[in-house]
Short mmCIF file of C-alpha atoms in Angstrom, two decimals:
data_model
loop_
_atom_site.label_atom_id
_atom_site.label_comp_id
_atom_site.label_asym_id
_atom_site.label_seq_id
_atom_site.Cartn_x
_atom_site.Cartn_y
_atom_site.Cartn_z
CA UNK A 1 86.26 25.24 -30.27
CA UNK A 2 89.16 25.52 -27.95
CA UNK A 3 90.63 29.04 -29.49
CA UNK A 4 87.06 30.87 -30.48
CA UNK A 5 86.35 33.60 -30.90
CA UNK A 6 83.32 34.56 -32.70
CA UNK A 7 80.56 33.79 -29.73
CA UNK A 8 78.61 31.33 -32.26
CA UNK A 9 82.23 28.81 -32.16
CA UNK A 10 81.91 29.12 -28.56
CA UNK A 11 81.94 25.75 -26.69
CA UNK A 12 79.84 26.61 -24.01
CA UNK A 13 77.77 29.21 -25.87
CA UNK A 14 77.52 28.48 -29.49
CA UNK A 15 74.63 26.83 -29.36
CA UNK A 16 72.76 29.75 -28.20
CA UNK A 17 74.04 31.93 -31.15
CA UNK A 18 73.73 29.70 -33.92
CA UNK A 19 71.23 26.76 -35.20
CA UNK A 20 73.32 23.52 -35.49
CA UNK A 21 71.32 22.65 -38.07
CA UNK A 22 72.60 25.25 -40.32
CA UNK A 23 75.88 25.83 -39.04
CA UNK A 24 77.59 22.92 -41.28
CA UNK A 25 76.34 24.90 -44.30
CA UNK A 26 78.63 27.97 -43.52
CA UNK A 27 81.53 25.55 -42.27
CA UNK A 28 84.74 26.73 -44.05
CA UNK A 29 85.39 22.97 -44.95
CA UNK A 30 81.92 23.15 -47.05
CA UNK A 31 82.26 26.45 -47.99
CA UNK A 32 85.67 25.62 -49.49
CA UNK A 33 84.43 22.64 -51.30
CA UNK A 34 81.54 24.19 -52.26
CA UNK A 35 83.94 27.08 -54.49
CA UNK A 36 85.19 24.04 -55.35
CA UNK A 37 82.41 22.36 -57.45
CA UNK A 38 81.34 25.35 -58.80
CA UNK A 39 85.08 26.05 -59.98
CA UNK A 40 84.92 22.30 -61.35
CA UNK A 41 81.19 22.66 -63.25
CA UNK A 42 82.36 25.77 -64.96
CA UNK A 43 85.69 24.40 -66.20
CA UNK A 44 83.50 21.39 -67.43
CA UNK A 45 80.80 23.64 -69.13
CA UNK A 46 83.56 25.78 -70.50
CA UNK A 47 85.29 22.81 -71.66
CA UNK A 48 81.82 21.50 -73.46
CA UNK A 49 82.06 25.17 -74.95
CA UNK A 50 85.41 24.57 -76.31
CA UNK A 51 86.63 27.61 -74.41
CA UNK A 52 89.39 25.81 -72.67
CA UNK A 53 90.54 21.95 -73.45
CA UNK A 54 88.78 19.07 -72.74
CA UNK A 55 91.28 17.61 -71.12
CA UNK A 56 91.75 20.55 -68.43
CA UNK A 57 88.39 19.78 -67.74
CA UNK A 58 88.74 16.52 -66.91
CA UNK A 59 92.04 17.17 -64.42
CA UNK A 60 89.93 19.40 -62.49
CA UNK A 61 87.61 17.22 -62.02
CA UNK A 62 89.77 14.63 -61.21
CA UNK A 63 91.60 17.10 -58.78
CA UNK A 64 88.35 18.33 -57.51
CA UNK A 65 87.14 14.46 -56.47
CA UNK A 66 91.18 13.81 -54.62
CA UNK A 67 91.14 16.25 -52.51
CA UNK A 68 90.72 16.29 -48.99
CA UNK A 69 89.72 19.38 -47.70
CA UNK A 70 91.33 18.91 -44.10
CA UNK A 71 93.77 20.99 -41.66
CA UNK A 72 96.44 20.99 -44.21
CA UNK A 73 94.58 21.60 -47.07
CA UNK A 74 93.39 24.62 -45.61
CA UNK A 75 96.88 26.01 -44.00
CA UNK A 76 98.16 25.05 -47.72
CA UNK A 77 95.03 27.82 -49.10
CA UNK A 78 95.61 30.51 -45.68
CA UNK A 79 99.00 30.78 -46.51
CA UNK A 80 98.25 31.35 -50.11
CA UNK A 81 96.47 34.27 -49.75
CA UNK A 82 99.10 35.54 -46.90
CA UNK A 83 101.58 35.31 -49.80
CA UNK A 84 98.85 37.18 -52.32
CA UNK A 85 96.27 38.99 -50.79
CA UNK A 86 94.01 37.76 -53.05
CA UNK A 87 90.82 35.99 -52.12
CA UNK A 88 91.00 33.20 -54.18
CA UNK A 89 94.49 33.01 -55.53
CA UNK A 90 95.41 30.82 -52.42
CA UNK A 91 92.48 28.39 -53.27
CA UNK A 92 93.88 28.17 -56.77
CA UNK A 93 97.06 27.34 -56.04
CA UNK A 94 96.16 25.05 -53.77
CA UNK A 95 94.46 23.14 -56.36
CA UNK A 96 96.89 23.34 -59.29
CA UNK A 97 99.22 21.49 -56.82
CA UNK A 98 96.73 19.05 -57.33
CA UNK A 99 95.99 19.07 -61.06
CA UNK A 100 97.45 17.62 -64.38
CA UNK A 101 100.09 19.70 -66.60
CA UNK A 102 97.10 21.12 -68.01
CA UNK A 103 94.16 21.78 -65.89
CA UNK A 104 95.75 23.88 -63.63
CA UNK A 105 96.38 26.62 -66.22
CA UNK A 106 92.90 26.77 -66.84
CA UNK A 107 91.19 27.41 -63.30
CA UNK A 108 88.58 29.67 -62.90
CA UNK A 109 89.44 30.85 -66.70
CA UNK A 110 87.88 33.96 -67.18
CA UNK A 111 85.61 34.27 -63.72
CA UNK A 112 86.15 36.24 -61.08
CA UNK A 113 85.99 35.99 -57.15
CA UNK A 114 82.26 37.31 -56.78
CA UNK A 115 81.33 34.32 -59.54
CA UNK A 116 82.21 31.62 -57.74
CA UNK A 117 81.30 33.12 -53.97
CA UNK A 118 78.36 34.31 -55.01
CA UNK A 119 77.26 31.79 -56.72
CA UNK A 120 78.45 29.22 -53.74
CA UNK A 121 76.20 31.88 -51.51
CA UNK A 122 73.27 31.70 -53.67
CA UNK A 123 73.07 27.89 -53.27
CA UNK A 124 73.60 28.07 -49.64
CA UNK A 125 70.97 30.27 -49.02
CA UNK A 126 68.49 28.40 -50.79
CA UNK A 127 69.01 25.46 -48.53
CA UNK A 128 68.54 27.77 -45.53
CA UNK A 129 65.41 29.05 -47.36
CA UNK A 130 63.77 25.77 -47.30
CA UNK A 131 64.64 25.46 -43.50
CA UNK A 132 63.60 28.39 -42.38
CA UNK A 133 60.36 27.67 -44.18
CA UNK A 134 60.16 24.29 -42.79
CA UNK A 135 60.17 26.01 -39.43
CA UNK A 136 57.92 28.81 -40.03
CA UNK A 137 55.48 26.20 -41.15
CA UNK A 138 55.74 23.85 -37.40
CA UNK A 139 56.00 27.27 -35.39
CA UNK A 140 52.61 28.44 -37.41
CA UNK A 141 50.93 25.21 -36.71
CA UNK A 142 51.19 25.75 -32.73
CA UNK A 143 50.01 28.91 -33.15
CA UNK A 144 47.19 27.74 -34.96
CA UNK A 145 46.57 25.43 -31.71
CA UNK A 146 47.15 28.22 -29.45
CA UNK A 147 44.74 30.50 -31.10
CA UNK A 148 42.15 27.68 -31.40
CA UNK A 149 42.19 26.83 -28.17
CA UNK A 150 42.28 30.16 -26.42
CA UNK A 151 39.83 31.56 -29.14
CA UNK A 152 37.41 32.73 -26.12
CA UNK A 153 40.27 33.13 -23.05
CA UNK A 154 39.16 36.65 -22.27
CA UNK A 155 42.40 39.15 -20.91
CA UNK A 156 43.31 42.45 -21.06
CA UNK A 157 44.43 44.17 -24.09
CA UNK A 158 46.57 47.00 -23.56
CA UNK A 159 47.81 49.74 -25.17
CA UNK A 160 50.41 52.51 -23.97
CA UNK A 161 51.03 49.28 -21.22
CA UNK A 162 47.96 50.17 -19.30
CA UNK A 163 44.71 48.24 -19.56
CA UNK A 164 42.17 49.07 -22.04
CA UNK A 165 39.72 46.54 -23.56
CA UNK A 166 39.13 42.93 -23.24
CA UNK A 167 40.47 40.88 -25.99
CA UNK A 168 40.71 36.87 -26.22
CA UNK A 169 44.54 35.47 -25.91
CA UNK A 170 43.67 33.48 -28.70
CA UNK A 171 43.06 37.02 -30.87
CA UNK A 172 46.76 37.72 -29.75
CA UNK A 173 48.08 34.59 -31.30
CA UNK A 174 46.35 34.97 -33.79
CA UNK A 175 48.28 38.44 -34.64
CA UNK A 176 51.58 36.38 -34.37
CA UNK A 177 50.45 33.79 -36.58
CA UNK A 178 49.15 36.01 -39.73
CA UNK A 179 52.26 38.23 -39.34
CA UNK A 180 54.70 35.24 -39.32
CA UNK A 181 52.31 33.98 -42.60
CA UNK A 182 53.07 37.26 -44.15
CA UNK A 183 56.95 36.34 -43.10
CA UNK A 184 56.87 33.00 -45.05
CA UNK A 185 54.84 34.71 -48.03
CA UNK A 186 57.78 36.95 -48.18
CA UNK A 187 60.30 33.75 -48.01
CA UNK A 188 58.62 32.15 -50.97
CA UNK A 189 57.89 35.70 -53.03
CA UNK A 190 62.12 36.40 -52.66
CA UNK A 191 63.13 32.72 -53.84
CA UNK A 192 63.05 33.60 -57.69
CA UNK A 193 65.09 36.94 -56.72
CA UNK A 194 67.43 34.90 -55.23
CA UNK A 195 68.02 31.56 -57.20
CA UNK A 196 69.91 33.82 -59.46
CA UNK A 197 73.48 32.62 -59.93
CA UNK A 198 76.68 34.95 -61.03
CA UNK A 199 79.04 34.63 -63.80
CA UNK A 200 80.09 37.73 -65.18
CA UNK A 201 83.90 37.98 -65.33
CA UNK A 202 85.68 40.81 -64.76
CA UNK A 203 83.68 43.93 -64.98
CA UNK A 204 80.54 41.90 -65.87
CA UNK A 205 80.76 42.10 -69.45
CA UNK A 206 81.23 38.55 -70.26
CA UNK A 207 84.20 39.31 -72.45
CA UNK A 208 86.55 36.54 -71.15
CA UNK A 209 83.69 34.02 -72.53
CA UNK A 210 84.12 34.90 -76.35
CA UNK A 211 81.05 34.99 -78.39
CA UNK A 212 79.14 31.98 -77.27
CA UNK A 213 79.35 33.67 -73.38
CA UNK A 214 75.43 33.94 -72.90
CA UNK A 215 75.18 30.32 -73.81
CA UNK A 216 77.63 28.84 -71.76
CA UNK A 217 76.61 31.10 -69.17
CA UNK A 218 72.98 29.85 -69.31
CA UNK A 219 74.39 26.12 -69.23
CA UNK A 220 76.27 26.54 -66.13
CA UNK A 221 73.73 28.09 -64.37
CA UNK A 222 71.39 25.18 -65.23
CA UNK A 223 73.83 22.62 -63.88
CA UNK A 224 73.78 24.23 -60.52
CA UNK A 225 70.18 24.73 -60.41
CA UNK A 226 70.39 28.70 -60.66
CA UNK A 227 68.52 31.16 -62.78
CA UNK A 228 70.52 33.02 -65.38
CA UNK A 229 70.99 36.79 -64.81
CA UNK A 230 69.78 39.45 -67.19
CA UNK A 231 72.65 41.17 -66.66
CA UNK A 232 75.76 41.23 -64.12
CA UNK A 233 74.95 41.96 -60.36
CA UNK A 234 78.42 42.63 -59.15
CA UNK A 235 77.12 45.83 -58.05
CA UNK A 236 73.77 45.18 -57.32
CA UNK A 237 73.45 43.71 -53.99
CA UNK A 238 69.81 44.10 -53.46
CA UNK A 239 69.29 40.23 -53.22
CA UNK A 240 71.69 39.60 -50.05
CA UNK A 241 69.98 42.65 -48.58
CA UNK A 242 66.37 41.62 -49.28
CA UNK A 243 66.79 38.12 -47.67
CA UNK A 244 69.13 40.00 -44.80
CA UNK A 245 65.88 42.48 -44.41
CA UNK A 246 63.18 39.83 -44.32
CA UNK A 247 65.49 38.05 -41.89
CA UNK A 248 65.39 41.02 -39.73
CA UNK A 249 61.50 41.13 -39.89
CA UNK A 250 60.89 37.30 -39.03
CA UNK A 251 63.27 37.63 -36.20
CA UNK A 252 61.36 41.05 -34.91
CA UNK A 253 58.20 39.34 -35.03
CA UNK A 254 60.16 36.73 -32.56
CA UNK A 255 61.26 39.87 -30.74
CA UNK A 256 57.93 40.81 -30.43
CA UNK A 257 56.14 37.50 -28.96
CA UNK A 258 59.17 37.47 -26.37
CA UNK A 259 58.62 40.67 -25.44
CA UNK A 260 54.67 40.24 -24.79
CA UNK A 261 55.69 36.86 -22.74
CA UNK A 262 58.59 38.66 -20.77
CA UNK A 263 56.00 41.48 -19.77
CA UNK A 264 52.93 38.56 -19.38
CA UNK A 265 55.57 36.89 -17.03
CA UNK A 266 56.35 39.82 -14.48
CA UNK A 267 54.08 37.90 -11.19
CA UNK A 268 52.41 41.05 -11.12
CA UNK A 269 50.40 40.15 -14.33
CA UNK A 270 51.22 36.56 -14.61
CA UNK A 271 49.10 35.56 -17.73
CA UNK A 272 51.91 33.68 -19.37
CA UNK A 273 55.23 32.41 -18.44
CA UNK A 274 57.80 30.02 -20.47
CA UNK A 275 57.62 26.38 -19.53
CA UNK A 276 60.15 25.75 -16.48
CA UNK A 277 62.74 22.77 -16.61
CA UNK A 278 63.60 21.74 -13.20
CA UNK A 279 67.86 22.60 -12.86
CA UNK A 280 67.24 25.82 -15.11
CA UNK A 281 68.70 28.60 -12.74
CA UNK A 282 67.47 31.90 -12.40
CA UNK A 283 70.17 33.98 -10.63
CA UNK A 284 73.25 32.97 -8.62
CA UNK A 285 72.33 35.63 -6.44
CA UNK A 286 68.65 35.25 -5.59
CA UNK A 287 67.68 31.15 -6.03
CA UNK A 288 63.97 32.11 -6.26
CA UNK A 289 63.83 33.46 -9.78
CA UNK A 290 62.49 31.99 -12.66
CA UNK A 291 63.60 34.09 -15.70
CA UNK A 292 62.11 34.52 -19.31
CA UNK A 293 65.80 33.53 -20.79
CA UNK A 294 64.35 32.17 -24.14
CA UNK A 295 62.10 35.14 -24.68
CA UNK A 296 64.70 37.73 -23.36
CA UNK A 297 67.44 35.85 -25.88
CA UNK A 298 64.84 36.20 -29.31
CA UNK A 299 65.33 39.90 -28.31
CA UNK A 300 68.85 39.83 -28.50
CA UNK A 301 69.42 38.02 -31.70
CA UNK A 302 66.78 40.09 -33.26
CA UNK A 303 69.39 42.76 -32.60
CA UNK A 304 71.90 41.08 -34.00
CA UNK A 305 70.20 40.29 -37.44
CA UNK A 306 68.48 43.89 -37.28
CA UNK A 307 72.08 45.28 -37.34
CA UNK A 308 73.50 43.23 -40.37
CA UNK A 309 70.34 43.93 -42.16
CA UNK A 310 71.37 47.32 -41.77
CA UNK A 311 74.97 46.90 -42.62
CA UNK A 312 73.53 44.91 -45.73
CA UNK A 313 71.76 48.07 -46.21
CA UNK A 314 74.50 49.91 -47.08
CA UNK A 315 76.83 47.44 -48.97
CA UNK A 316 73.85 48.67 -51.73
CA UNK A 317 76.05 51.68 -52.79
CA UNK A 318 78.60 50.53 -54.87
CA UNK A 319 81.59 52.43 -56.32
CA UNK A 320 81.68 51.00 -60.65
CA UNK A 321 81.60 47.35 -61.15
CA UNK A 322 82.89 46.22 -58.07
CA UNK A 323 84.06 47.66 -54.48
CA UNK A 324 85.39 45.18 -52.31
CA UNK A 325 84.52 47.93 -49.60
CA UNK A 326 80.79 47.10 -49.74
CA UNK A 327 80.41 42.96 -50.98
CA UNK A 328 83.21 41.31 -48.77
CA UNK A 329 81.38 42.56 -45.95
CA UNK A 330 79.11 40.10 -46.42
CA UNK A 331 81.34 37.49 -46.14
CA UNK A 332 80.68 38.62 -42.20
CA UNK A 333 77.22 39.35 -42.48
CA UNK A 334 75.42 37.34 -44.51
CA UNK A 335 76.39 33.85 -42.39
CA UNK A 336 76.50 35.23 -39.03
CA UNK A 337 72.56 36.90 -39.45
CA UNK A 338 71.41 33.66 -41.15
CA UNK A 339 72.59 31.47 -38.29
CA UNK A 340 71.37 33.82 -35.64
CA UNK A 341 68.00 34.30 -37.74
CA UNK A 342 67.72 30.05 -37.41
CA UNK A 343 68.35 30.36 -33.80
CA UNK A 344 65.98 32.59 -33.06
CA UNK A 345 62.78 30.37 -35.05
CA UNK A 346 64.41 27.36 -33.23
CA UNK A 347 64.15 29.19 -29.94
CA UNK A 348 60.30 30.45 -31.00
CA UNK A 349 59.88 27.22 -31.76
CA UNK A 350 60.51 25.71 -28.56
CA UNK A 351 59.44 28.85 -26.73
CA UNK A 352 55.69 28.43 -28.00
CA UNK A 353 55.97 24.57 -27.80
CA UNK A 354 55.90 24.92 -23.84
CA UNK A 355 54.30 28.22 -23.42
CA UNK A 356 51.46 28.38 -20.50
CA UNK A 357 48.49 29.83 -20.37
CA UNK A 358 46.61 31.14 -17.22
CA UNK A 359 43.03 32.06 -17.81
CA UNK A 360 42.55 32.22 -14.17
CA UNK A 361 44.83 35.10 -13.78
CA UNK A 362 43.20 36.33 -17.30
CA UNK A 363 40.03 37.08 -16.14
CA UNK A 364 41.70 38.00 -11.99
CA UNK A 365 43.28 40.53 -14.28
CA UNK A 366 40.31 41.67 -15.83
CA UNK A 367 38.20 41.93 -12.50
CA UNK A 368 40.98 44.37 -10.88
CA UNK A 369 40.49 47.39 -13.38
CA UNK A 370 37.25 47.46 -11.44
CA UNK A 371 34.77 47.43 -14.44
CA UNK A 372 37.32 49.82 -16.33
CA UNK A 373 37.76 47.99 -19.40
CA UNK A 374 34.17 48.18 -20.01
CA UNK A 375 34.21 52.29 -20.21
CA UNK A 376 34.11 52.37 -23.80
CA UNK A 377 31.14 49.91 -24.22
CA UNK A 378 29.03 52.79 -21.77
CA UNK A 379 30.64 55.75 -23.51
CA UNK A 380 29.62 54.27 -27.22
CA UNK A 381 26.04 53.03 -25.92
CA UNK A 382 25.54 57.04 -24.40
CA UNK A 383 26.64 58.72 -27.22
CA UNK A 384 23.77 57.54 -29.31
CA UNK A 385 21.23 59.83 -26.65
CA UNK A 386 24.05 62.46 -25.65
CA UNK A 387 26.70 62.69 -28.59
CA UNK A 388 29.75 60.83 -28.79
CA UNK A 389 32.36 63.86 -27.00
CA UNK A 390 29.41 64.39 -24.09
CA UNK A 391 29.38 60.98 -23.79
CA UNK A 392 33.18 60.87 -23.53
CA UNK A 393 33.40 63.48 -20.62
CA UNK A 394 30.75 61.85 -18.93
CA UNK A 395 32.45 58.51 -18.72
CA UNK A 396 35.65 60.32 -18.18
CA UNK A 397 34.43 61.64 -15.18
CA UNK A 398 33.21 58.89 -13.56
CA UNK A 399 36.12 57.16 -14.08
CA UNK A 400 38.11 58.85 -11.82
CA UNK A 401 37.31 57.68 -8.96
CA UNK A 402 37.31 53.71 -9.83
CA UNK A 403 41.13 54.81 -10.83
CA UNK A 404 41.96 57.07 -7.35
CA UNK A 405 39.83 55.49 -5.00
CA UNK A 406 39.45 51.60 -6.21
CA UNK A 407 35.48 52.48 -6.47
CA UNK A 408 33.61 49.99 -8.62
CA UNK A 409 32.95 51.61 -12.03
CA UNK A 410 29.63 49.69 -12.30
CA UNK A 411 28.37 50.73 -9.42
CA UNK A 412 29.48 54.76 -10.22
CA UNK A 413 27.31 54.10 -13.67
CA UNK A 414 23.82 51.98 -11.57
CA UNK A 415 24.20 55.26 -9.17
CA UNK A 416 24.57 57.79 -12.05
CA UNK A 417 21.10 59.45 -12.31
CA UNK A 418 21.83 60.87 -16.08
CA UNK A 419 22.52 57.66 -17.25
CA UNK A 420 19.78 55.76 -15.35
CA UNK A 421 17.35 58.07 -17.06
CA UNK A 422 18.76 56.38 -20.57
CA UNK A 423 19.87 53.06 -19.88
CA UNK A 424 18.03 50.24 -17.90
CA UNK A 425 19.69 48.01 -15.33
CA UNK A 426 19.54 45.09 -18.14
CA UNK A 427 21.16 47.36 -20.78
CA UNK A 428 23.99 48.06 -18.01
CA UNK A 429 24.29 44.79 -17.29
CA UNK A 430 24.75 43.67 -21.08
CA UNK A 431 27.47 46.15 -21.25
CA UNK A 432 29.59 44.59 -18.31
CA UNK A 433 28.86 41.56 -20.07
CA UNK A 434 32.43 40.07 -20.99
CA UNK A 435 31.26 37.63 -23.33
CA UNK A 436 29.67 40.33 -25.42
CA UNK A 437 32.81 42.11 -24.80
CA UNK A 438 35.10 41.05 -27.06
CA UNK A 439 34.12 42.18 -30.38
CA UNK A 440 35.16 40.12 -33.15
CA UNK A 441 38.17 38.25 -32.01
CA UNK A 442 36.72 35.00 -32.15
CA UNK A 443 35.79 35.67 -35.86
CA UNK A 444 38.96 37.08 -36.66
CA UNK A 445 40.98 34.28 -35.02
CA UNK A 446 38.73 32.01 -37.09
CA UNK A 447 39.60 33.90 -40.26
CA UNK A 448 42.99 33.58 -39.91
CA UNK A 449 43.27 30.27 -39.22
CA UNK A 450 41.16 29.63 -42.35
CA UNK A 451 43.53 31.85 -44.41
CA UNK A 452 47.07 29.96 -43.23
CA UNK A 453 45.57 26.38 -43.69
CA UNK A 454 44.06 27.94 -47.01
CA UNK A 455 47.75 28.44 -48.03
#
């Protein structure tokens, strides 16, 4: 867009803010036809209720199916609420224009702003839901490859960023993919929590509705394909901030997988690197570098949706039965983390697609600690003779100077009488052995490939 603002309507950088996909869903054009039909199912519901006449009902409708909702249209509804200050009052207006002698009188008769916006949010969110677990479900599957395939790559786990025990890479992906399952359990558990629609009138009493209100409440919500509330949740935002909050976890877990692929990248370690597309440019400064841009950018919009999650967080507290201070935030919120939540599983998505693998520079990896990553095997195998903390120092000790002096560590335990009087030269060897060294990662990947499939 020419005049943008917002980064995601950016012509040359929208589409690294926002899934295209998605974005028409959040369009104001949809959104304002969206208020639209609801506004037109309730009149007809209400109408079937006898609440207002039939014949209102049917001029709404009729309005409802004329319109165009184009340039004009929506000057004609901006300038409305210029004149009123009133969220919806423009909308109205616009639409009476529009009507019969009758049905305009009878628009949105007895609802409020948060029952048809809500509502219209409810419905768009559940078409984002099924998305998002559309994608979960193709991003799961190449991690499913991934950790089948690399279910015996040895590398280097780490912890505290310094080399500590091997581990397969296949283990790794398999951590991504059961925590991203947990991610789409929790997309499917908050669906019922969030197929809720709202019509509560003014204070959420249902008075405007006269004494048929639960029924006619329970009809419209069935012709939109909502639940019915128990009760009004004007001031109850918990829904918008448990979808914002899982949002900010599934993203994270994005965050995270960049982040191990950004560090995996640096040449010094070089174990995995984001596939390259010749033309992609580095730096306009130094032509040589290759960059992690898509793993670097899941960081950022991790951020993003991390901060509205939080913002989310405290639209919760609500002053009486409404507070425009806390729920029109959301207006803000709620669409900009969504579309910068489907970014960022696009991005994984692609990101994982082309990821490479170098067991070569695995194992290289391995082979520099100098026998290091096998210290814990010795120390564990000595403690059963000398105690587990003797043990320890013992180890420690000759450690030291594999890590000053580049000394083989194997070598420093073969030439270490004390432990040549308890272990044999085959019991050493067993312990440098790295396909004993792994532990159960192979199992483990296969059990959690078992469990998503399973599922």
């Amino acid at each position: 867009m020419i005049n943008s603002v917002h980064i995601s309507d950016s012509t040359v950088f929208g589409s690294s803010w926002a899934d295209p996909a998605l974005r028409p869903l959040f369009a104001e054009q949809n959104r304002v036809r969206g208020w639209l039909e609801i506004m037109t199912v309730l009149a007809d519901v209400q109408a079937e209720f006898a609440l207002i006449p039939e014949q209102a009902a049917i001029e709404i409708k009729a309005a409802y199916e004329s319109i165009t909702i184009d340039e004009a249209f929506l000057n004609e509804v901006g300038e409305g609420f210029l004149k009123t200050n009133h969220s919806l009052m423009g909308l109205i207006n616009a639409v009476k224009n529009q009507c019969g002698a009758i049905g305009g009188e009878w628009l949105c008769y007895g609802a409020s702003v948060q029952d048809i916006t809500d509502t219209h949010t409810v419905c768009t969110l559940l078409k984002v839901l099924i998305h998002f677990l559309e994608q979960l479900t193709a991003i799961q599957q190449i991690l499913i490859d991934l950790a089948r395939q690399h279910k015996h790559t040895v590398m280097c786990g780490r912890t505290h960023a310094q080399p500590g025990l091997p581990i397969t890479f296949g283990f790794k992906a398999a951590t991504w993919l059961d925590e991203l399952e947990r991610h789409r359990q929790r997309l499917t558990e908050l669906k019922p929590r969030l197929s809720v629609g709202q019509l509560s009138g003014g204070v959420g009493s249902l008075s405007s509705f006269g004494p048929q209100a639960l029924a006619l409440q329970k009809t419209f919500m069935q012709r939109l394909g909502l639940e019915t509330p128990a009760v009004s949740w004007t001031s109850s935002r918990d829904r918008y901030a448990e979808w914002l909050n899982v949002l900010a976890m599934i993203t994270s877990t994005g965050d995270r997988i960049g982040q191990e692929i950004v560090n995996l990248q640096r040449p010094e370690i070089g174990e995995l690197s984001e596939g390259f597309v010749s033309g992609a440019v580095g730096s306009i400064t130094m032509p040589q570098k290759r960059n992690p841009e898509i793993s670097e950018h899941l960081g950022t919009l991790s951020r993003v949706v991390r901060y509205h999650a939080a913002h989310m967080a405290e639209n919760l507290v609500h002053s009486h039965e409404r507070d425009g201070r806390s729920w029109k935030g959301e207006w803000l919120i709620i669409p900009d983390a969504t579309l910068t939540a489907g970014k960022s599983l696009a991005l994984l998505l692609t990101l994982l697609m082309n990821l490479q693998v170098d067991k070569n520079r695995m194992l290289a990896n391995i082979k520099a600690t100098n026998g290091l990553v096998h210290a814990e095997a010795v120390m564990l195998r000595l403690a059963l003779t000398l105690g587990k903390q003797s043990a320890h120092q013992l180890v420690y000790e000759l450690s030291l100077p594999t890590q000053t002096e580049g000394l083989d560590f194997k070598q420093a335990v073969l030439g270490h009488p004390k432990i040549s009087a308890i272990l044999t030269r085959k019991e050493i060897d067993s312990l440098f052995d790295l396909e004993q060294s792994t532990g159960m990662c192979a199992n483990m990947v296969d059990q959690v490939i078992s469990r998503c499939q399973s599922l």
